[in-house]
Amino acid sequence: MSNFLPNALVKKLGVNPLFDKNAFIKVHEEGIRATAIRLNPNKLEECPFDSKGKVPWCNAAYYLQDRPVFTLDPLFHAGAYYPQDASSMFIDHIIQCLKLNLHAVRALDLCGAPGGKSTLLNSSLHPDSLLVANEIIKSRVTILQDNLMKWGNANTVTTNNDPAAFNRLPGFFDLIVVDAPCSGSGMFRKDADAIEEWSEANVKLCSERQQRILAESLTALKEGGYLFYSTCSYSSEENEDIVDWLLDSGDFESVEITVEDNWGIDHTYSVKHRGHGYRFYPHKLGGEGFFIAVLKKVGEQEMFNRKRIKPEKSDVPKGILNDWISNSDSLHTFLHHEDIYVFPKMYENDLKYLQNVLYLKNAGTNVGKLNRKELIPSHALALSNYLVEYKSVDLSLEDARNYLRKENIVVDTFAGIQGWAIARFQGQRLGWMKVLPNRINNYYPKELRIVNL
């Protein structure tokens, strides 16, 4: 038996005669973790690091030979990729299997921070989809907002609400992803503190919390919609037992997902209803511990009253965005205080519905601040996929890091550039600078700057 893994957990997993207990213990004792990144398809086409190969169940995702210091990589701050455990990327494969990438959907990531699954959904779903990314913990919602901002799309809304708030939107969503808070045993290699905190009592507490979260939010899923339920736990009480609990209601049916045998993913079944589940073990594949199940809502569901809302005249001066934003005809513009935002025009009413019942942290893309009749461009615009081709300055790695530290930059190659310009690294936009005759003003946001390491 392991000297450091919880004996109660290892013993319970070992009840399955097909479970290789010794290999499971060994991989935790070795502590060697796979590092993977997922590219932003709107910004990067090739892996920027030495790769060990593609993640088989996710498009544009790669295993890395070594783990870089992502904080010091300008491409990370540009939103060109997202470091994410490969097991969690299985959601991309599920979306392909269900063909949710072929038509626009309204999706909710209920427990969204820090943003790995939200940015994945934003890339994998049909580009005309609407994504609402929620986080209940106020201190964590800002990083969720920042990561979606770096991803560069305007079809997202970041919210800070208790799951129960979504019951006020009955039948609103086609897809709800619940990556539920759990006892964290799947993260033992990543977080040693999780081993000390694990207990059977905590597993029971987490299972009860998961049921509460689901019970208080699933009214928001429409009939025929899909629930992706996941945890980073090995305990059946938080995984297959929750699937049985959902199937007990009669409102859901289990959905089987095709999995290749050579992927190393375990296809499991819940005890009572034989509901499908998918387990990821680190001794069998390149990823941490993970569980996911897909359920389809078949029970009748009252629908949100989408009453017609009279369009409001925009307070944004006409034509002010012409020099900054592409495809502006498809975007709704609005003012929030002095800031101009753009949001998909097709979801203008949805935004108003959401504003009426939820606390919104952010909606769409902040283009900039209106100062008299001049636009002061925002950092979000610099990283946005809607920014027009704008004059820019390509920086060396050293200068790019100094820019991200919000330090002075000495660059001799501005070649007649004056005024607003984009600071770039390897063709990726990092943020704004203003080139004046005798100096360069660095407009990288203070709250995002990196520290010297």
Coordinates of C-alpha atoms in Angstrom, one line a residue:
M1 CA 0.0 0.0 0.0
S2 CA 1.2 3.6 -0.7
N3 CA 2.9 5.4 2.1
F4 CA 1.5 8.8 1.1
L5 CA -1.7 8.3 -0.9
P6 CA -4.8 7.9 1.3
N7 CA -5.2 4.2 2.0
A8 CA -9.0 4.4 2.0
L9 CA -9.0 5.7 -1.5
V10 CA -6.4 3.2 -2.9
K11 CA -8.2 0.3 -1.3
K12 CA -11.5 1.3 -2.8
L13 CA -10.1 1.7 -6.2
G14 CA -8.4 -1.6 -5.9
V15 CA -11.8 -3.4 -5.5
N16 CA -12.0 -3.2 -9.3
P17 CA -10.0 -6.3 -10.5
L18 CA -9.0 -4.5 -13.7
F19 CA -7.5 -1.6 -11.7
D20 CA -3.7 -1.7 -11.7
K21 CA -3.1 -0.5 -8.1
N22 CA 0.7 -0.8 -8.3
A23 CA 1.0 1.3 -11.5
F24 CA -1.3 3.9 -10.0
I25 CA 0.9 4.2 -6.9
K26 CA 4.1 4.2 -8.9
V27 CA 3.0 7.1 -11.2
H28 CA 2.2 9.2 -8.1
E29 CA 5.5 8.3 -6.4
E30 CA 7.4 9.3 -9.5
G31 CA 5.6 12.6 -9.7
I32 CA 6.3 13.1 -13.4
R33 CA 3.5 15.1 -15.0
A34 CA 2.6 15.6 -18.6
T35 CA 2.4 19.3 -19.7
A36 CA 0.0 20.2 -22.5
I37 CA -1.2 23.4 -24.2
R38 CA -4.2 24.1 -26.4
L39 CA -3.7 26.7 -29.2
N40 CA -6.1 29.6 -29.8
P41 CA -7.2 28.8 -33.3
N42 CA -7.8 32.5 -34.1
K43 CA -4.2 33.4 -33.2
L44 CA -1.8 30.4 -33.6
E45 CA -1.5 27.6 -36.0
E46 CA 1.6 25.8 -34.9
C47 CA 2.9 24.7 -31.5
P48 CA 5.5 27.3 -30.3
F49 CA 7.4 24.7 -28.2
D50 CA 9.1 21.4 -28.7
S51 CA 6.2 18.9 -28.9
K52 CA 6.0 15.3 -27.8
G53 CA 2.9 14.9 -30.1
K54 CA -0.8 15.9 -30.3
V55 CA -3.4 15.3 -27.6
P56 CA -5.4 12.6 -29.4
W57 CA -8.9 13.7 -28.2
C58 CA -8.5 17.5 -28.8
N59 CA -7.9 19.6 -31.9
A60 CA -4.9 21.9 -31.8
A61 CA -3.6 20.6 -28.5
Y62 CA 0.0 19.4 -27.8
Y63 CA 2.1 17.6 -25.2
L64 CA 5.3 19.5 -24.5
Q65 CA 8.8 18.1 -24.1
D66 CA 9.4 20.4 -21.1
R67 CA 7.3 22.7 -19.0
P68 CA 8.3 26.3 -19.7
V69 CA 7.8 29.2 -17.4
F70 CA 4.5 30.3 -19.0
T71 CA 4.5 33.6 -17.0
L72 CA 7.6 34.7 -18.9
D73 CA 6.3 33.8 -22.3
P74 CA 4.8 36.7 -24.2
L75 CA 2.7 34.4 -26.3
F76 CA 0.8 33.2 -23.2
H77 CA 0.0 36.8 -22.3
A78 CA -1.2 37.4 -25.9
G79 CA -3.8 34.6 -25.5
A80 CA -2.1 32.5 -28.2
Y81 CA -2.5 29.3 -26.2
Y82 CA -3.8 28.1 -22.9
P83 CA -1.9 25.6 -20.6
Q84 CA -4.4 22.9 -19.6
D85 CA -4.4 19.4 -18.4
A86 CA -5.0 17.1 -21.3
S87 CA -7.7 15.1 -19.6
S88 CA -9.9 18.1 -19.3
M89 CA -9.5 18.7 -23.1
F90 CA -11.7 15.6 -23.7
I91 CA -14.6 18.1 -23.8
D92 CA -13.5 19.0 -27.3
H93 CA -14.0 15.4 -28.5
I94 CA -17.5 15.3 -26.9
I95 CA -18.5 18.5 -28.7
Q96 CA -17.4 16.9 -32.0
C97 CA -19.3 13.7 -31.3
L98 CA -22.5 15.6 -30.5
K99 CA -22.0 17.9 -33.5
L100 CA -22.4 20.9 -31.3
N101 CA -19.7 22.6 -33.4
L102 CA -22.0 22.6 -36.5
H103 CA -24.7 25.0 -35.2
A104 CA -25.0 28.0 -32.8
V105 CA -25.8 27.1 -29.2
R106 CA -26.3 28.9 -25.9
A107 CA -23.8 27.4 -23.5
L108 CA -23.2 27.9 -19.7
D109 CA -19.9 27.0 -18.0
L110 CA -21.3 27.1 -14.4
C111 CA -18.1 26.7 -12.5
G112 CA -15.8 28.5 -14.9
A113 CA -12.7 29.8 -13.1
P114 CA -9.8 29.9 -14.0
G115 CA -11.0 29.6 -17.6
G116 CA -9.6 26.4 -19.1
K117 CA -12.9 24.9 -20.0
S118 CA -14.5 28.3 -20.9
T119 CA -11.8 29.0 -23.5
L120 CA -12.1 25.5 -24.8
L121 CA -15.8 25.9 -25.2
N122 CA -15.3 29.3 -26.9
S123 CA -13.0 27.6 -29.5
S124 CA -14.8 24.2 -29.9
L125 CA -18.4 25.3 -30.2
H126 CA -19.8 26.9 -33.4
P127 CA -18.4 30.5 -33.6
D128 CA -21.9 32.0 -33.6
S129 CA -22.6 30.5 -30.2
L130 CA -23.1 32.4 -27.0
L131 CA -21.0 31.4 -23.9
V132 CA -21.9 32.5 -20.4
A133 CA -19.0 31.7 -18.1
N134 CA -19.9 31.9 -14.4
E135 CA -17.9 31.8 -11.2
I136 CA -19.4 32.0 -7.7
I137 CA -16.2 33.0 -5.9
K138 CA -15.7 36.7 -6.3
S139 CA -11.9 36.6 -6.0
R140 CA -11.7 34.0 -8.9
V141 CA -14.1 35.6 -11.4
T142 CA -11.5 38.3 -12.4
I143 CA -9.0 35.7 -13.7
L144 CA -11.9 34.0 -15.6
Q145 CA -12.7 37.3 -17.2
D146 CA -9.0 38.0 -18.0
N147 CA -8.5 34.6 -19.7
L148 CA -11.6 35.0 -21.9
M149 CA -10.5 38.6 -22.7
K150 CA -7.1 37.2 -23.9
W151 CA -8.9 34.6 -26.0
G152 CA -10.3 37.5 -28.0
N153 CA -13.9 36.8 -28.8
A154 CA -16.9 39.1 -28.2
N155 CA -19.5 36.3 -27.8
T156 CA -18.9 35.7 -24.1
V157 CA -20.5 36.9 -20.9
T158 CA -18.7 36.6 -17.5
T159 CA -21.0 36.3 -14.5
N160 CA -20.5 36.1 -10.7
N161 CA -23.5 34.3 -9.3
D162 CA -24.6 31.4 -7.1
P163 CA -25.8 28.5 -9.2
A164 CA -29.3 29.0 -7.9
A165 CA -29.5 32.3 -9.8
F166 CA -29.7 30.4 -13.1
N167 CA -33.1 28.9 -12.2
R168 CA -34.5 32.3 -13.2
L169 CA -33.6 31.4 -16.8
P170 CA -35.6 28.2 -17.3
G171 CA -34.8 26.3 -20.5
F172 CA -32.4 29.1 -21.6
F173 CA -29.3 27.0 -22.4
D174 CA -28.6 24.2 -25.0
L175 CA -25.5 23.1 -23.0
I176 CA -24.5 23.4 -19.4
V177 CA -21.0 22.3 -18.3
V178 CA -20.6 21.7 -14.6
D179 CA -17.0 21.0 -13.6
A180 CA -18.0 20.5 -10.0
P181 CA -16.0 21.4 -6.9
C182 CA -14.7 18.1 -5.6
S183 CA -12.3 16.3 -3.1
G184 CA -9.5 16.7 -5.6
S185 CA -7.9 13.3 -5.6
G186 CA -7.3 13.5 -9.3
M187 CA -4.9 16.4 -8.6
F188 CA -2.7 14.6 -6.1
R189 CA 0.3 14.8 -8.5
K190 CA -0.3 18.5 -9.2
D191 CA -1.1 19.6 -5.6
A192 CA 0.5 17.8 -2.7
D193 CA -1.8 19.8 -0.2
A194 CA -4.8 17.9 -1.7
I195 CA -3.4 14.7 -0.3
E196 CA -3.4 16.2 3.2
E197 CA -6.9 17.6 2.8
W198 CA -8.5 14.4 1.4
S199 CA -10.8 12.4 3.7
E200 CA -13.8 10.2 3.2
A201 CA -15.8 12.8 5.1
N202 CA -14.8 15.4 2.6
V203 CA -15.8 13.2 -0.3
K204 CA -19.3 12.9 1.3
L205 CA -19.5 16.6 1.8
C206 CA -18.4 17.3 -1.8
S207 CA -21.0 14.8 -3.1
E208 CA -23.7 16.7 -1.2
R209 CA -22.5 20.0 -2.5
Q210 CA -22.4 18.7 -6.1
Q211 CA -26.0 17.6 -5.8
R212 CA -27.0 21.0 -4.5
I213 CA -25.3 22.8 -7.4
L214 CA -27.0 20.6 -9.9
A215 CA -30.4 20.7 -8.3
E216 CA -30.3 24.5 -8.1
S217 CA -29.2 25.1 -11.7
L218 CA -30.4 22.5 -14.1
T219 CA -33.8 24.2 -14.6
A220 CA -31.8 26.4 -17.0
L221 CA -31.1 23.5 -19.4
K222 CA -33.7 23.1 -22.1
E223 CA -35.4 19.9 -23.1
G224 CA -33.1 18.1 -25.5
G225 CA -30.1 20.0 -24.1
Y226 CA -26.9 18.4 -22.8
L227 CA -25.2 18.4 -19.4
F228 CA -21.5 17.7 -19.2
Y229 CA -20.7 16.8 -15.6
S230 CA -17.1 16.4 -14.6
T231 CA -14.8 16.3 -11.5
C232 CA -11.1 15.8 -10.8
S233 CA -12.0 13.1 -8.3
Y234 CA -11.5 9.3 -8.3
S235 CA -14.3 8.7 -5.8
S236 CA -17.5 7.0 -7.2
E237 CA -19.6 9.0 -4.7
E238 CA -18.7 12.2 -6.7
N239 CA -18.8 10.6 -10.1
E240 CA -20.9 7.5 -11.1
D241 CA -23.2 7.9 -8.0
I242 CA -24.0 11.5 -9.1
V243 CA -24.9 10.1 -12.6
D244 CA -27.3 7.6 -10.9
W245 CA -28.7 10.5 -8.8
L246 CA -29.4 12.5 -12.0
L247 CA -30.9 9.5 -13.8
D248 CA -33.2 8.8 -10.8
S249 CA -35.1 11.9 -11.6
G250 CA -36.3 10.6 -14.9
D251 CA -35.4 13.9 -16.5
F252 CA -32.1 12.7 -18.0
E253 CA -30.8 9.9 -20.2
S254 CA -27.1 8.9 -20.3
V255 CA -25.2 9.5 -23.5
E256 CA -22.4 7.3 -24.7
I257 CA -19.4 8.9 -26.3
T258 CA -17.1 7.0 -28.8
V259 CA -13.6 6.5 -27.4
E260 CA -10.6 5.0 -29.2
D261 CA -9.1 2.0 -27.3
N262 CA -5.6 3.3 -27.6
W263 CA -6.4 6.5 -25.8
G264 CA -6.3 4.7 -22.4
I265 CA -9.6 6.2 -21.2
D266 CA -11.7 3.9 -19.0
H267 CA -15.4 3.6 -20.0
T268 CA -17.3 3.0 -16.7
Y269 CA -20.9 2.5 -15.8
S270 CA -22.9 3.6 -12.8
V271 CA -24.2 0.8 -10.5
K272 CA -27.9 1.5 -10.6
H273 CA -28.8 2.8 -14.1
R274 CA -25.6 1.7 -16.0
G275 CA -25.0 5.4 -16.9
H276 CA -21.9 6.0 -19.0
G277 CA -18.9 7.7 -17.5
Y278 CA -15.3 8.2 -18.6
R279 CA -12.3 8.0 -16.2
F280 CA -8.8 9.3 -16.8
Y281 CA -6.0 7.7 -14.8
P282 CA -2.4 9.1 -15.0
H283 CA -0.8 5.7 -15.2
K284 CA -2.8 5.0 -18.4
L285 CA -2.5 8.2 -20.3
G286 CA -0.9 11.7 -20.5
G287 CA -3.1 13.6 -18.0
E288 CA -4.3 13.9 -14.5
G289 CA -7.2 12.2 -12.8
F290 CA -10.5 13.2 -14.3
F291 CA -14.1 12.0 -14.7
I292 CA -16.8 13.1 -17.1
A293 CA -20.3 12.1 -18.0
V294 CA -22.7 13.4 -20.6
L295 CA -26.5 13.4 -20.0
K296 CA -29.3 14.6 -22.2
K297 CA -32.3 16.3 -20.7
V298 CA -35.5 14.4 -21.8
G299 CA -37.9 15.7 -19.2
E300 CA -40.3 18.5 -20.0
Q301 CA -39.0 21.9 -19.2
E302 CA -40.7 25.3 -18.9
M303 CA -39.1 27.8 -21.3
F304 CA -37.9 31.3 -20.5
N305 CA -40.3 33.9 -21.7
R306 CA -38.3 35.6 -24.5
K307 CA -40.6 38.6 -24.7
R308 CA -39.8 41.1 -27.4
I309 CA -37.6 44.0 -26.3
K310 CA -37.8 47.3 -28.1
P311 CA -34.3 48.0 -29.6
E312 CA -32.6 50.9 -27.8
K313 CA -30.8 53.5 -29.8
S314 CA -27.0 53.2 -29.2
D315 CA -25.3 56.0 -27.4
V316 CA -22.1 55.2 -29.2
P317 CA -21.3 58.0 -31.8
K318 CA -21.8 56.7 -35.3
G319 CA -18.7 55.8 -37.1
I320 CA -16.3 56.1 -34.2
L321 CA -15.4 52.4 -34.4
N322 CA -14.8 52.3 -38.2
D323 CA -11.0 52.7 -37.8
W324 CA -10.8 50.1 -35.0
I325 CA -13.3 47.2 -35.5
S326 CA -13.8 44.8 -38.4
N327 CA -17.2 43.2 -39.1
S328 CA -18.9 46.0 -37.1
D329 CA -22.2 45.3 -38.9
S330 CA -22.6 42.1 -37.0
L331 CA -21.9 43.7 -33.6
H332 CA -24.2 45.5 -31.2
T333 CA -22.5 48.5 -29.5
F334 CA -23.3 50.0 -26.1
L335 CA -21.9 52.3 -23.5
H336 CA -21.2 51.2 -19.9
H337 CA -20.2 54.3 -18.0
E338 CA -17.7 55.8 -20.4
D339 CA -16.6 52.5 -22.0
I340 CA -17.7 51.3 -25.4
Y341 CA -18.5 47.6 -25.7
V342 CA -19.3 45.4 -28.7
F343 CA -21.4 42.2 -28.5
P344 CA -22.9 39.9 -31.2
K345 CA -26.0 41.6 -32.6
M346 CA -27.8 38.3 -32.8
Y347 CA -27.7 38.0 -29.0
E348 CA -28.6 41.6 -28.1
N349 CA -31.9 40.5 -26.5
D350 CA -30.2 37.7 -24.7
L351 CA -27.8 40.2 -23.1
K352 CA -30.7 42.2 -21.8
Y353 CA -32.4 39.0 -20.4
L354 CA -29.1 38.1 -18.6
Q355 CA -28.7 41.6 -17.2
N356 CA -32.2 41.4 -15.7
V357 CA -31.6 38.3 -13.6
L358 CA -27.8 38.0 -13.1
Y359 CA -24.8 40.0 -11.9
L360 CA -22.6 40.5 -15.0
K361 CA -18.9 41.0 -14.6
N362 CA -18.3 41.6 -18.3
A363 CA -20.2 41.2 -21.6
G364 CA -18.5 41.2 -25.0
T365 CA -15.4 43.1 -25.7
N366 CA -14.4 46.5 -24.1
V367 CA -13.3 48.5 -27.1
G368 CA -12.2 51.6 -25.2
K369 CA -13.1 54.7 -23.3
L370 CA -14.9 57.6 -25.0
N371 CA -13.0 60.8 -24.3
R372 CA -14.9 63.6 -25.8
K373 CA -15.0 62.5 -29.5
E374 CA -11.8 60.4 -29.3
L375 CA -11.5 56.7 -28.5
I376 CA -8.8 55.7 -26.0
P377 CA -8.4 52.0 -27.0
S378 CA -8.6 49.3 -24.3
H379 CA -6.3 46.4 -23.6
A380 CA -9.2 44.0 -24.5
L381 CA -9.3 45.6 -28.0
A382 CA -5.6 45.0 -28.5
L383 CA -6.1 41.3 -27.9
S384 CA -9.5 41.1 -29.7
N385 CA -10.0 39.1 -32.8
Y386 CA -12.1 42.0 -34.2
L387 CA -9.3 44.6 -34.3
V388 CA -8.5 45.9 -37.8
E389 CA -5.0 45.5 -39.1
Y390 CA -3.3 48.2 -37.1
K391 CA 0.2 49.7 -37.1
S392 CA 2.5 47.7 -34.9
V393 CA 6.0 47.3 -33.5
D394 CA 7.6 43.9 -33.3
L395 CA 9.6 43.4 -30.1
S396 CA 12.4 41.1 -29.1
L397 CA 11.9 38.7 -26.3
E398 CA 13.7 40.9 -23.9
D399 CA 11.7 44.0 -24.9
A400 CA 8.5 42.1 -24.9
R401 CA 9.1 41.0 -21.3
N402 CA 10.0 44.5 -20.3
Y403 CA 6.7 45.7 -22.0
L404 CA 4.8 43.1 -19.9
R405 CA 6.5 44.3 -16.8
K406 CA 5.3 47.8 -17.7
E407 CA 8.9 49.0 -17.9
N408 CA 10.5 51.5 -20.3
I409 CA 11.3 50.1 -23.7
V410 CA 14.2 51.4 -25.8
V411 CA 13.5 50.5 -29.4
D412 CA 15.3 52.2 -32.3
T413 CA 13.1 50.8 -35.2
F414 CA 9.9 52.7 -35.0
A415 CA 10.4 53.8 -38.7
G416 CA 8.2 56.8 -38.6
I417 CA 5.4 55.3 -36.4
Q418 CA 3.6 57.9 -34.2
G419 CA 0.6 57.8 -32.0
W420 CA -1.2 54.6 -31.0
A421 CA 0.6 51.3 -32.0
I422 CA 0.4 47.7 -31.1
A423 CA 3.3 46.0 -29.3
R424 CA 3.8 42.6 -30.8
F425 CA 5.9 39.5 -30.2
Q426 CA 6.3 36.9 -33.0
G427 CA 3.3 38.4 -34.7
Q428 CA 1.0 38.2 -31.7
R429 CA -0.5 41.3 -30.1
L430 CA 0.5 42.1 -26.5
G431 CA -1.1 45.5 -26.0
W432 CA -1.0 49.2 -26.7
M433 CA 1.8 51.7 -26.7
K434 CA 1.8 55.4 -27.7
V435 CA 4.8 56.5 -29.7
L436 CA 5.7 60.2 -29.0
P437 CA 8.6 62.2 -30.5
N438 CA 10.8 61.7 -27.5
R439 CA 9.5 58.7 -25.6
I440 CA 7.2 55.6 -25.7
N441 CA 4.2 55.4 -23.3
N442 CA 3.6 51.8 -22.2
Y443 CA -0.2 51.2 -21.8
Y444 CA 0.0 47.6 -20.6
P445 CA -2.5 47.4 -17.6
K446 CA -0.9 47.7 -14.2
E447 CA -3.0 44.9 -12.8
L448 CA -1.7 42.4 -15.4
R449 CA 2.0 43.2 -15.4
I450 CA 4.4 40.4 -14.6
V451 CA 7.0 40.5 -11.9
N452 CA 10.7 39.8 -12.3
L453 CA 11.6 36.2 -11.8

